[in-house]
Amino acid sequence: MTESCCCPPEAGNSVCDLPAQDFQRPPRAMNSCPECGKTGKLVQGQTIKSLLSISLRQVQDTKYFFCRTQTCSVVYFSADGEQTFTVEQVREKVYQKEPKAEDVFICYCFRHTVGELLSASPEDHIAILDNINTGINTGRCACDLRNPQGSCCLGNVRNMINQLEKPAFEGT
Ligand SMILES: [Zn+2]
């Protein structure tokens, strides 16, 4: 199974966490979340606009970053740190903020929840990954518009499945 991002541009591959095969990523921005201090991940403008539940009049012509810190209520913050959008101002529950909530989506495009993965067998896990990969390969995904992180969910899904299928004696 390849660990690189094979998503098309419309799936947000320019801001994907997975290493891209032939995409030259811009130098890493060291912008840190004004709330928790951790480095955020650049998101595209359309991600902010489609995910916010508040008036888009508040969105400025600047770069925005996604904060993945679970305990931090900030989801997006502006490059200058002056503006923050919190979980209450986002239309979707954010997987990174509530990774244990059964009804939170881990794959927003094809509607797979944490609860579904938790109750799925190893065979089901393969089927879910196949379903996501097929969806991506046939251009059905819109991770930049659906997923609050603004990029494809495959890294999160694979990580969660790896954790679930780890033999118990290796567990933490
Ligand atoms: Zn934060």
PDB file of C-alpha atoms and ligand atoms in Angstrom, residues 33-38 67-69 72-74 77 97, ligand 1:
ATOM      1  CA  CYS A  33      -1.841  28.572  16.656  1.00  0.00           C
ATOM      2  CA  PRO A  34      -2.459  31.658  18.841  1.00  0.00           C
ATOM      3  CA  GLU A  35      -4.350  29.430  21.295  1.00  0.00           C
ATOM      4  CA  CYS A  36      -2.188  26.307  21.735  1.00  0.00           C
ATOM      5  CA  GLY A  37       1.089  27.376  20.115  1.00  0.00           C
ATOM      6  CA  LYS A  38       1.355  24.316  17.856  1.00  0.00           C
ATOM      7  CA  CYS A  67      -4.980  23.569  14.072  1.00  0.00           C
ATOM      8  CA  ARG A  68      -5.042  19.809  14.646  1.00  0.00           C
ATOM      9  CA  THR A  69      -4.457  19.921  18.412  1.00  0.00           C
ATOM     10  CA  CYS A  72      -7.496  23.259  21.343  1.00  0.00           C
ATOM     11  CA  SER A  73     -10.864  24.756  20.355  1.00  0.00           C
ATOM     12  CA  VAL A  74      -9.384  26.720  17.467  1.00  0.00           C
ATOM     13  CA  PHE A  77      -6.460  30.839  12.398  1.00  0.00           C
ATOM     14  CA  LYS A  97     -10.793  17.557  17.897  1.00  0.00           C
TER      15      LYS A  97
HETATM   16 ZN    ZN B   1      -4.571  25.296  18.445  1.00  0.00          ZN
END
